[in-house]
Coordinates of C-alpha atoms and ligand atoms in Angstrom, one line a residue:
X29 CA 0.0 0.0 0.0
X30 CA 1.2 3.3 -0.4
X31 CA 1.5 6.0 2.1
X32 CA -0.6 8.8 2.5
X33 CA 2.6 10.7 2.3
X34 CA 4.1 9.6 -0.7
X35 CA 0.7 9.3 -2.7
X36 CA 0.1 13.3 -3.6
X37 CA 4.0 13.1 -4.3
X38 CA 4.0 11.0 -6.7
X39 CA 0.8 12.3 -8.2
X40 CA 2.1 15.4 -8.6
X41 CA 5.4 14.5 -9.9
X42 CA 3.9 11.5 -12.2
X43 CA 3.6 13.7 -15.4
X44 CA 7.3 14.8 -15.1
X45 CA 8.4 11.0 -14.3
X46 CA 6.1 9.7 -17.1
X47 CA 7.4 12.0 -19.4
X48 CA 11.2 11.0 -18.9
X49 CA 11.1 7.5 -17.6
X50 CA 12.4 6.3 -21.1
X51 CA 15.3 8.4 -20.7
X52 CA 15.9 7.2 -16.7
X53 CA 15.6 3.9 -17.9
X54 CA 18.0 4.5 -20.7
X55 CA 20.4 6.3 -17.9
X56 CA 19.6 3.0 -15.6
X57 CA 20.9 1.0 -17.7
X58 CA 24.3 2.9 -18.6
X59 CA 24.8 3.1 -14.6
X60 CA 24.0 -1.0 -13.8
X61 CA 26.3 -2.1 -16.7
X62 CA 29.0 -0.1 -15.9
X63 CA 28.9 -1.0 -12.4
X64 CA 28.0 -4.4 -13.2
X65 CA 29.2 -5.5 -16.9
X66 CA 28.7 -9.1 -15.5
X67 CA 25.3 -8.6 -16.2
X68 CA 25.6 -8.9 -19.8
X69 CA 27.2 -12.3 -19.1
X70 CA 24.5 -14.8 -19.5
X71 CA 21.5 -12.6 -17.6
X72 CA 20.6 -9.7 -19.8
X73 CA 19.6 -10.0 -23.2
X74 CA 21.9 -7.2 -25.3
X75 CA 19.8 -7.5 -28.7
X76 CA 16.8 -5.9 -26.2
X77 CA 19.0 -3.5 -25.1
X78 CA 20.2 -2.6 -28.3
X79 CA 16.5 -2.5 -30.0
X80 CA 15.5 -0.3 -27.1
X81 CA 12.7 -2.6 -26.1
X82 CA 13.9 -3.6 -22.7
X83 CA 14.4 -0.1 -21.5
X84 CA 10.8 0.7 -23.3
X85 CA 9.1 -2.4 -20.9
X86 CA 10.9 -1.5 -17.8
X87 CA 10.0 2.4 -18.2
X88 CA 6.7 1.3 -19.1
X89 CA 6.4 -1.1 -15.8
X90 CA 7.4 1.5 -13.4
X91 CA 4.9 4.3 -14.9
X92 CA 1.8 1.8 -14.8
X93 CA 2.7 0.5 -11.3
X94 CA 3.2 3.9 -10.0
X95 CA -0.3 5.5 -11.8
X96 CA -1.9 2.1 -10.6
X97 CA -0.8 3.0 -6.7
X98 CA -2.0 6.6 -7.4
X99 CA -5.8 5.4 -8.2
X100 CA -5.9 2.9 -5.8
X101 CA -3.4 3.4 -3.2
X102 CA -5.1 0.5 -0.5
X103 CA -4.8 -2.1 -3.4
X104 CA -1.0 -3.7 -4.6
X105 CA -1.4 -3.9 -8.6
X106 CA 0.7 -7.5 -8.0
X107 CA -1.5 -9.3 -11.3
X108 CA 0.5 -6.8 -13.5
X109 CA 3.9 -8.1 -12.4
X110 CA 3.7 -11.8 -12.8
X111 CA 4.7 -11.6 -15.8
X112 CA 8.1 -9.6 -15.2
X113 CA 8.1 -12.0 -12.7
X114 CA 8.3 -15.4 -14.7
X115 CA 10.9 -13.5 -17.2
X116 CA 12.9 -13.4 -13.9
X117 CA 13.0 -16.5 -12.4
X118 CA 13.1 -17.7 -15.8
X119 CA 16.9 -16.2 -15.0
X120 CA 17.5 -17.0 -12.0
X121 CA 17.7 -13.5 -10.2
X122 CA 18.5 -13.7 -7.2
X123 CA 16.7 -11.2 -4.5
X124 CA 20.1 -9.4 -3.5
X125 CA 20.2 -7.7 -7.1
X126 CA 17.3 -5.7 -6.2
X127 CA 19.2 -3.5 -4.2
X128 CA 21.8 -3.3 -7.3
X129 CA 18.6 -2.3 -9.5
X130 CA 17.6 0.2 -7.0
X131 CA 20.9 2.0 -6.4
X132 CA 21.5 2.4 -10.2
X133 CA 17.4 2.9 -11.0
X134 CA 17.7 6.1 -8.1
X135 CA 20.7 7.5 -9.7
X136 CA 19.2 7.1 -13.2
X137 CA 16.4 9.2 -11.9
X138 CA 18.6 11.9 -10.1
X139 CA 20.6 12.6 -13.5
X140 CA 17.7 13.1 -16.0
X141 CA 15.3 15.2 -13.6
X142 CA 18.1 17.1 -11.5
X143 CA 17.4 19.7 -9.0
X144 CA 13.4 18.6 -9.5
X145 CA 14.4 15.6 -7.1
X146 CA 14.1 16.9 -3.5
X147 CA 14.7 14.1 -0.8
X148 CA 11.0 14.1 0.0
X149 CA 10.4 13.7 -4.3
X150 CA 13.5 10.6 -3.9
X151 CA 11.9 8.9 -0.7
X152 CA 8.0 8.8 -2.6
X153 CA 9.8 6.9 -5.7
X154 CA 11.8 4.6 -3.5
X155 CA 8.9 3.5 -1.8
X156 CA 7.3 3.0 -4.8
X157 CA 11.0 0.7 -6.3
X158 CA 10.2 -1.1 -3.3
X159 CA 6.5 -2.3 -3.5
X160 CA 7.5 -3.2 -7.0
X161 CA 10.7 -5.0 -5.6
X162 CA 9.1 -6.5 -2.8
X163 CA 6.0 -8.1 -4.8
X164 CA 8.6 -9.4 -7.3
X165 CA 10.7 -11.0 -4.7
X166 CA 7.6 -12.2 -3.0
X167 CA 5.9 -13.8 -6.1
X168 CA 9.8 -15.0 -7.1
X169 CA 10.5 -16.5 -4.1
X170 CA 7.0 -18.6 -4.7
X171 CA 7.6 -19.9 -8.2
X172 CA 11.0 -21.2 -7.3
X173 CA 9.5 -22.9 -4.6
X174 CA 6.9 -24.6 -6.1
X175 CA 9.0 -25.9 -8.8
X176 CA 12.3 -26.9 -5.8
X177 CA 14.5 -24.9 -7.2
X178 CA 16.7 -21.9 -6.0
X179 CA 17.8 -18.9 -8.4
X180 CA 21.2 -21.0 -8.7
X181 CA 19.7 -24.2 -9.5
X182 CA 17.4 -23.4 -12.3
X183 CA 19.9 -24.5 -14.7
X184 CA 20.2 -27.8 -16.3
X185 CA 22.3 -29.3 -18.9
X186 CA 20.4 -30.7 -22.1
X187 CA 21.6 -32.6 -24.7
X188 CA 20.3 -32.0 -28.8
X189 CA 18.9 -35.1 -29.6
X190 CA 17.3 -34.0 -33.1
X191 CA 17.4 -31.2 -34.9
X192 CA 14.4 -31.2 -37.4
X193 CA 14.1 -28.5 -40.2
X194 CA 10.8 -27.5 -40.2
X195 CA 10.5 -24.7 -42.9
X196 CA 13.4 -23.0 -45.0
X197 CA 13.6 -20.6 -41.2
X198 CA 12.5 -22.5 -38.6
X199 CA 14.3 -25.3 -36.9
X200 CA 12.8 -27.9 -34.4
X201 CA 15.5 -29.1 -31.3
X202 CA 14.6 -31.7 -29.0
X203 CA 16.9 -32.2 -26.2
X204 CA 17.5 -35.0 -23.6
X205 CA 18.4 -34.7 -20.5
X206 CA 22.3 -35.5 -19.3
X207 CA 22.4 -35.2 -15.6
X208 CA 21.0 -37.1 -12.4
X209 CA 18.6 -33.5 -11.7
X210 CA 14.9 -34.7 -11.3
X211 CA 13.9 -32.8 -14.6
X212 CA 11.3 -30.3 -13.6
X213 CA 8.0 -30.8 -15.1
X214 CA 6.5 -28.2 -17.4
X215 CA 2.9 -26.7 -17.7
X216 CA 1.1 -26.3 -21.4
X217 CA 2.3 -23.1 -22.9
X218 CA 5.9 -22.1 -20.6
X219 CA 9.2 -21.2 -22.0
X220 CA 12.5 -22.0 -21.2
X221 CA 15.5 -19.5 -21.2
X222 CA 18.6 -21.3 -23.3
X223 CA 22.0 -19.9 -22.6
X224 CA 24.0 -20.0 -25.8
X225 CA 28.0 -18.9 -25.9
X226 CA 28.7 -16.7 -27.9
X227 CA 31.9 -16.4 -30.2
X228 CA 32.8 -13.2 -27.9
X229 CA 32.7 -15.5 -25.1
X230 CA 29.9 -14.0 -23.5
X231 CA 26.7 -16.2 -22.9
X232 CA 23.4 -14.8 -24.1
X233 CA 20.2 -15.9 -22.8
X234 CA 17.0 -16.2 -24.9
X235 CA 13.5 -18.2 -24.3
X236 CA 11.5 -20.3 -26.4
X237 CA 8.2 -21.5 -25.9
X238 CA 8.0 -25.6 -25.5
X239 CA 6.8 -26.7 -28.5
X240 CA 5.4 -30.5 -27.4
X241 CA 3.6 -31.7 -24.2
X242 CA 5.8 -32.8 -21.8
X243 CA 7.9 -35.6 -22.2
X244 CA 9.8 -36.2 -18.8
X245 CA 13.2 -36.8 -20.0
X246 CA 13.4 -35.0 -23.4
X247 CA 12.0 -31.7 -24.4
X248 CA 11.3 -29.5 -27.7
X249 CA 11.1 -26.2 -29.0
X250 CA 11.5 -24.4 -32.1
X251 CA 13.2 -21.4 -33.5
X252 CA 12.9 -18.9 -35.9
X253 CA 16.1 -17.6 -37.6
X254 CA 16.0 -13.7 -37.2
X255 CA 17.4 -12.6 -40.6
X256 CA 18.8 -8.8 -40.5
X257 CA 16.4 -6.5 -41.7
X258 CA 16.0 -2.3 -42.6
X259 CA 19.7 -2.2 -41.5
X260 CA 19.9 -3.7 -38.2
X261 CA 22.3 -7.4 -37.5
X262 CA 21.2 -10.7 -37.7
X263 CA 19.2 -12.0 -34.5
X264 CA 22.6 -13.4 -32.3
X265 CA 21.7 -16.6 -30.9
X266 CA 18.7 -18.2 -33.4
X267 CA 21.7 -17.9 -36.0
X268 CA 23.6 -19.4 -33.1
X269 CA 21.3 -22.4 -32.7
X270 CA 20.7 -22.8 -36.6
X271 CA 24.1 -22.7 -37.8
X272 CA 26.0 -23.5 -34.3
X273 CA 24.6 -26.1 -32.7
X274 CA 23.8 -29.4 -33.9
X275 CA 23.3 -33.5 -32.6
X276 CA 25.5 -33.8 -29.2
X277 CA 26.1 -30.5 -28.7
X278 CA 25.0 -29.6 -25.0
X279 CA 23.3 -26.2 -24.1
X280 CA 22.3 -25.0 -20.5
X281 CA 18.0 -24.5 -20.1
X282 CA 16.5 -23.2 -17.4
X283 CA 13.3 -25.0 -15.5
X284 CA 10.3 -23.8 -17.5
X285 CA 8.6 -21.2 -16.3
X286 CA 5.8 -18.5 -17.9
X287 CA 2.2 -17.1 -17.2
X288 CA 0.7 -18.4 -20.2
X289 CA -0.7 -21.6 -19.1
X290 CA -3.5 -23.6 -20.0
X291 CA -6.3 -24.4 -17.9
X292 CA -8.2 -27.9 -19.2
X293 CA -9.6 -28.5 -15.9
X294 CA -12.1 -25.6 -16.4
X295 CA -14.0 -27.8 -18.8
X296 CA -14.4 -24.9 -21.3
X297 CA -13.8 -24.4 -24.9
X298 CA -10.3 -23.5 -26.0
X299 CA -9.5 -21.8 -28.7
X300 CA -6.1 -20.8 -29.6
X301 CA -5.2 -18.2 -31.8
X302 CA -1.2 -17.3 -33.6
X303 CA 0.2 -16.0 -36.3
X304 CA 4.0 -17.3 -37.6
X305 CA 6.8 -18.4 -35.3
X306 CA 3.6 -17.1 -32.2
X307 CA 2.2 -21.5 -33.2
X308 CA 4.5 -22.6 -30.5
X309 CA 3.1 -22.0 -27.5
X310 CA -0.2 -23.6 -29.0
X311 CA 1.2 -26.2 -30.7
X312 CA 3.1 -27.2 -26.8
X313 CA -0.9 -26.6 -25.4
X314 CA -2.3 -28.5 -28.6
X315 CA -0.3 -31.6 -27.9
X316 CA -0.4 -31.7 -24.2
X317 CA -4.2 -31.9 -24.8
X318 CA -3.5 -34.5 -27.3
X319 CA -1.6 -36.6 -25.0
X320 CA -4.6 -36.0 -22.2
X321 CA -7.5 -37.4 -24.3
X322 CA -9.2 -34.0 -24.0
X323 CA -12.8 -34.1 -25.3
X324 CA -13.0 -30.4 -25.1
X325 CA -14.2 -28.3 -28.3
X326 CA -10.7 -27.0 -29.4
X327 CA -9.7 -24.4 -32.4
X328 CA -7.1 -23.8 -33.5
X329 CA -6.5 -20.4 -35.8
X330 CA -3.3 -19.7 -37.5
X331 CA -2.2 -17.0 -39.7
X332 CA 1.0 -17.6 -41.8
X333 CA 2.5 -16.2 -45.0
X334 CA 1.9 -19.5 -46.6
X335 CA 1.4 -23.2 -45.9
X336 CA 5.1 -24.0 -46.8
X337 CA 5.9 -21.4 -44.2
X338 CA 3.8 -22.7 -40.8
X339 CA 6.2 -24.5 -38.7
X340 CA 5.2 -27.7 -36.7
X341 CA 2.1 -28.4 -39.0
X342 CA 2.8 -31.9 -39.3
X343 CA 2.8 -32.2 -35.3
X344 CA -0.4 -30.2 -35.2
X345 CA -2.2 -32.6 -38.1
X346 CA -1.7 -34.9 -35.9
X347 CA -2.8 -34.1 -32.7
X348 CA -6.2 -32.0 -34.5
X349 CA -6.4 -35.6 -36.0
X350 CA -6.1 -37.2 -32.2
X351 CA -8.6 -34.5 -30.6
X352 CA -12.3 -35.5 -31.9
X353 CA -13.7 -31.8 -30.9
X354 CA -10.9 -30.2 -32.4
X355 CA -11.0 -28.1 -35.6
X356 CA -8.3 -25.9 -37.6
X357 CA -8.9 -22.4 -39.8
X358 CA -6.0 -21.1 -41.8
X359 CA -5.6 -17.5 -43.1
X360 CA -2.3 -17.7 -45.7
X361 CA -1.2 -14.4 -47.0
X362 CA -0.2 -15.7 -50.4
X363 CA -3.5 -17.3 -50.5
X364 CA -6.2 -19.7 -49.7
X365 CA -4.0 -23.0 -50.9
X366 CA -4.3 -25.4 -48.3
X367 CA -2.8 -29.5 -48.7
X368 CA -3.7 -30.3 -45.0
X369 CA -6.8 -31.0 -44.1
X370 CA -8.2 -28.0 -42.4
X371 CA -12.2 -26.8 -41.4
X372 CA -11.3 -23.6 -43.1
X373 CA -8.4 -21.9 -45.7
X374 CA -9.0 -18.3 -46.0
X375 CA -6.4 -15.6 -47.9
X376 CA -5.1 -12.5 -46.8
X377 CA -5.2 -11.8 -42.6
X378 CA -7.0 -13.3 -40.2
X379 CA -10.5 -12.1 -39.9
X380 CA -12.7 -13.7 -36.7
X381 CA -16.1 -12.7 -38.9
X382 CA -15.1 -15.7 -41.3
X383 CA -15.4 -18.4 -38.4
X384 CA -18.0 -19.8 -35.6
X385 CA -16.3 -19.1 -32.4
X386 CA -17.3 -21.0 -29.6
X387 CA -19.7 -19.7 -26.5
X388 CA -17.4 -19.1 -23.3
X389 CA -14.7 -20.3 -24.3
X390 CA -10.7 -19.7 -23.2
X391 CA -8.2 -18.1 -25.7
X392 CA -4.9 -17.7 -26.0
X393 CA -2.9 -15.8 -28.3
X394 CA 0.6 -15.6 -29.6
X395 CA 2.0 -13.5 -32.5
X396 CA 3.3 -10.1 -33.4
X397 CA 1.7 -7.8 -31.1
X398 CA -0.1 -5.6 -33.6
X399 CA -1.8 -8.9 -34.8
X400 CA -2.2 -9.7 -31.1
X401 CA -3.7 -6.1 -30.2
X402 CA -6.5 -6.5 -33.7
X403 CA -7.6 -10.1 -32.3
X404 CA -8.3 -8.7 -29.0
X405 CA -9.9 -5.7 -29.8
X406 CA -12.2 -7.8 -32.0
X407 CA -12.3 -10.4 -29.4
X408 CA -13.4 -7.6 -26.9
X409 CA -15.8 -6.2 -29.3
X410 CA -17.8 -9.5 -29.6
X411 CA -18.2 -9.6 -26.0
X412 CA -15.4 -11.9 -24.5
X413 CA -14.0 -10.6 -21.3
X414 CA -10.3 -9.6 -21.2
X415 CA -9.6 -12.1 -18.4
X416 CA -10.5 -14.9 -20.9
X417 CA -8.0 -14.0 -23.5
X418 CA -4.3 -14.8 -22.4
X419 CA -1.2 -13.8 -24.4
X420 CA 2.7 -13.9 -24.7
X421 CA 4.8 -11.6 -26.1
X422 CA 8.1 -12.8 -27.7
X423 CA 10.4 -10.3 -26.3
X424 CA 10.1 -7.8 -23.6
X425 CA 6.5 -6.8 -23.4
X426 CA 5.6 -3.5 -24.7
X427 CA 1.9 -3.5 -24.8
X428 CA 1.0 -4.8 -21.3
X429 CA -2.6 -4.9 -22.4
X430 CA -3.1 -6.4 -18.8
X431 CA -2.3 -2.7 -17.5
X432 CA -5.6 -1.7 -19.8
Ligands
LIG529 C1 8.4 -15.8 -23.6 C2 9.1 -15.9 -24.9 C3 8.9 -17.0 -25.7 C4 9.6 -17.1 -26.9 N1 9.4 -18.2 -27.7 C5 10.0 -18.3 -28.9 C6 9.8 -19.4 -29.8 O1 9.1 -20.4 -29.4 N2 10.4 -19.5 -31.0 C7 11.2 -18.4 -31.4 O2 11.8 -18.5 -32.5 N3 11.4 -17.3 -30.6 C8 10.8 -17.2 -29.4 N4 11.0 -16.1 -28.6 C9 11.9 -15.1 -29.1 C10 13.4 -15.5 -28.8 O3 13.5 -15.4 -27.3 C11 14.4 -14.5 -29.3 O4 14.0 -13.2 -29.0 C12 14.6 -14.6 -30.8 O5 15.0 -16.0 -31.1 C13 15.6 -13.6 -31.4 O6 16.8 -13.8 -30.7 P1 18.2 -13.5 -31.4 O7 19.3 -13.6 -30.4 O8 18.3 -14.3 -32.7 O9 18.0 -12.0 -31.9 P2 18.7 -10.7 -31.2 O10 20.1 -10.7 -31.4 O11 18.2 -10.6 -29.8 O12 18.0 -9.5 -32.0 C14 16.6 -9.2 -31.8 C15 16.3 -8.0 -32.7 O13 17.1 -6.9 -32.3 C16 17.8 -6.4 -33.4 N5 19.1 -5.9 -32.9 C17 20.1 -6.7 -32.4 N6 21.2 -5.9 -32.2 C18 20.9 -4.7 -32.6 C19 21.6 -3.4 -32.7 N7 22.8 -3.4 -32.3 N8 20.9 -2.4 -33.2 C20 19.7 -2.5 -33.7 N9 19.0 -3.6 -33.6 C21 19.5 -4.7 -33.1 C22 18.0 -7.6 -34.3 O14 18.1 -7.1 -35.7 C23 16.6 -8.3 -34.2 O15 15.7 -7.7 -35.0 C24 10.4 -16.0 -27.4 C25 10.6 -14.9 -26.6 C26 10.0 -14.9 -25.3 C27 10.2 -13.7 -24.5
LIG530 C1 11.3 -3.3 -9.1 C2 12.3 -3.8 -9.8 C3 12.2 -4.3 -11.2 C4 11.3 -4.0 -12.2 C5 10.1 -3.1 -12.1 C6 11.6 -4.8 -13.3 C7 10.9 -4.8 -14.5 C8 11.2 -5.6 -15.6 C9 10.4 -5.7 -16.8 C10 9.2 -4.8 -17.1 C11 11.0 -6.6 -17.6 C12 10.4 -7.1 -19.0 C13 9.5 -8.3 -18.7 C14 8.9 -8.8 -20.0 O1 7.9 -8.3 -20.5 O2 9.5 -9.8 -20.5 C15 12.1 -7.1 -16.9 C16 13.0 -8.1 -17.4 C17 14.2 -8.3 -16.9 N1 14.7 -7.9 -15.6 FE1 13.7 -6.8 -14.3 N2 12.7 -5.5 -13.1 C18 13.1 -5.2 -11.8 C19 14.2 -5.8 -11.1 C20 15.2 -6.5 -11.7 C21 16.4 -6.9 -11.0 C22 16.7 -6.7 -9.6 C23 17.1 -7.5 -12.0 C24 18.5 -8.2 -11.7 C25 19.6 -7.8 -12.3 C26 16.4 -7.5 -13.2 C27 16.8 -8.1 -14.4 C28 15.9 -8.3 -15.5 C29 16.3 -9.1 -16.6 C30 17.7 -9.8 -16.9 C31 15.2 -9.1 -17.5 C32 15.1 -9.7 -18.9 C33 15.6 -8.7 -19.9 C34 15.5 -9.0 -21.3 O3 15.1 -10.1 -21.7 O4 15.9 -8.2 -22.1 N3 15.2 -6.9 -13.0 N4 12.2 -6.5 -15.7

């Protein structure tokens, strides 16, 4: 809760903050990776800090927690942070670096707004750093717990067992496990974080959505290459895994972790809804439901450039196949050409008008997040409530429509 004392503070000094928190953060940043360059070693992701979007999602954190305490200072807005929170532990941070993260966050703020930061305008922000900080470590603290790990044990060692080529960018791994650990299960729709060295010998982390139900002892997921584009470098570590890594080599994964998670004991509907390399996470739900037997009505509803082009389709033909309530709609940009069998082949973008969507029933989303932010609106707009529609980002998320 926040103090009656710091509350007209920060209301009064929100606009100013709000209007310069992308700046702080950018400042932050400078400050914690000079003072702590180790952070680039295997916990930060330095293509997000290069893009801009990690300073973007911190900055834009910190600005909806704070207006959040402001318009209801008796409540803690702890839903919007479990997110940050999975991306965390999905890390392994450790509760010590919060202080780290403050220091560095304080003096980010001290630079860019000056003489406007009295002690009584710096003690109103720190107390709001640590409600953020302290919900974080709380709801941290619980999801390594749950899964008996600690933030220095979330790492295992996986072998590649296969690497499968889906389409002419996209590239299937399934791992085995190497080590005595008791592998940690994972829920339909989490990620893990893969630490990949880097010929700079730095390690880079990234995550990647499990692609299969699963399996105990082996796991799967795929990756997009990330060709360079309107004058920025090739994505770092999918070239990595496509042109690095191979059969026997062994990379360190992280337990799975992530919000997105499918609920099959609520009985209703599921419909899932992506758009390119955004099929993983529902083709991991797909065939987790697959593997349970589900009778549930299930749709699936994929946008892709082409057939040629949607990754894990023969997995998902299968388990569609396997489901007897489950049905598929394509949209393909470069038209309505379809070979697998589908309920529905539509050209151009998706449109929700051109299919029956089921009554109350549970979606989940993954894609680019303009795609993501048109579905929803038109999801809204037919009446589903926003706590029925679930979504990940791929990368550092910038819309927080959770925040709406
Ligand atoms: C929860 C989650 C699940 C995910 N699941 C999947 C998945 O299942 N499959 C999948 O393929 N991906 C997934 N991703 C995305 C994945 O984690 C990586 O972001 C993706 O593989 C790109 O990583 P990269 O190292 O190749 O690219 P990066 O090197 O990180 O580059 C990313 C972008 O930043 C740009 N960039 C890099 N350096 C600079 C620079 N100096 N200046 C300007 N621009 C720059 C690059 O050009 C590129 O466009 C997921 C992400 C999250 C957060
Ligand atoms: C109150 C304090 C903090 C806030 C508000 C915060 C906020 C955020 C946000 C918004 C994200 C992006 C989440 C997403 O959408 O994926 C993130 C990611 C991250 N945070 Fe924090 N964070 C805090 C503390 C820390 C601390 C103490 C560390 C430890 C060094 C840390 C390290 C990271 C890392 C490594 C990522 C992933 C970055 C990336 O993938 O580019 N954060 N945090």
């Amino acid at each position: 809760m926040l103090s009656d004392k710091s509350r007209p503070v920060i209301e009064a000094t929100l606009p100013a903050v709000g209007a310069r928190i992308q700046e702080i953060a950018q400042c932050f940043y400078r400050h914690l990776f000079t003072a702590h360059p180790e952070l680039l070693d295997g916990t930060f992701n330095r293509g997000n800090q290069a893009d801009g979007s990690q300073q973007r999602a911190l900055a834009g954190s910190v600005a909806a927690f704070a207006s959040a305490l402001v318009k209801t200072p008796d409540r803690l807005p702890e839903n919007l942070l479990i997110r940050i929170a999975h991306k965390h532990t999905s890390l392994g941070l450790r509760p010590e670096q919060y202080q780290i993260v403050h220091d560095n966050l304080m003096a980010g703020i001290a630079e860019v707004l000056g003489d406007a930061v009295t002690p009584e305008v710096a003690a109103a922000w720190d107390e709001v750093y640590w409600l953020m900080a302290y919900t974080l470590t709380h709801v941290e603290r619980g999801l390594y717990s749950a899964r008996g790990v600690t933030p220095q044990t979330i790492w295992r060692q996986w072998e590649v067992e296969k690497k499968i080529q889906e389409t002419d960018d996209v590239v299937t791994f399934v791992v085995k496990r190497v080590e005595d650990h008791l592998v940690k299960p994972a829920l339909p729709g989490q990620y893990i974080t893969v630490q990949v060295p880097l010929p700079d010998g730095t390690r880079q982390p990234r995550q990647y959505s499990l692609s299969r139900a699963d399996q105990g002892d082996s796991r799967q997921f795929t990756v997009k290459r990330v060709y360079s584009a309107a004058g920025k470098p090739d994505g770092e570590v999918s070239t990595m895994l496509h042109t690095g890594v191979g059969v026997g080599d062994v990379l360190s994964i992280s337990v799975p972790f992530g919000a997105l998670v499918l609920d099959d004991y609520s009985g209703r509907p599921m419909v899932f809804i992506s758009a390119g390399i955004g099929v993983t996470p529902m083709a991991g739900m797909l065939s987790h439901l697959a593997a349970a037997g589900s009778h549930l009505p299930i749709m699936l509803l994929h946008a892709d450039h082409s057939e040629n082009a949607f990754a894990l389709r023969g997995q998902i033909r299968e388990d569609i196949a396997a489901l007897p309530n489950a049905s598929i709609y394509v949209w393909y940009e470069q038209g309505a050409e379809s070979q697998m069998p589908v309920q529905g082949v539509f050209p151009g973008r998706m449109d929700l008008s051109q299919v029956r969507l089921p009554e109350n029933a549970s979606y989940h989303m993954c894609g680019p997040v303009p795609f993501m932010h048109g579905i929803r609106s038109a999801l809204i707009e037919l009446g589903v409530p926003s706590r029925d529609i679930q979504y990940e980002v791929f990368g550092p998320d910038l819309w927080q429509a959770d925040y709406e």
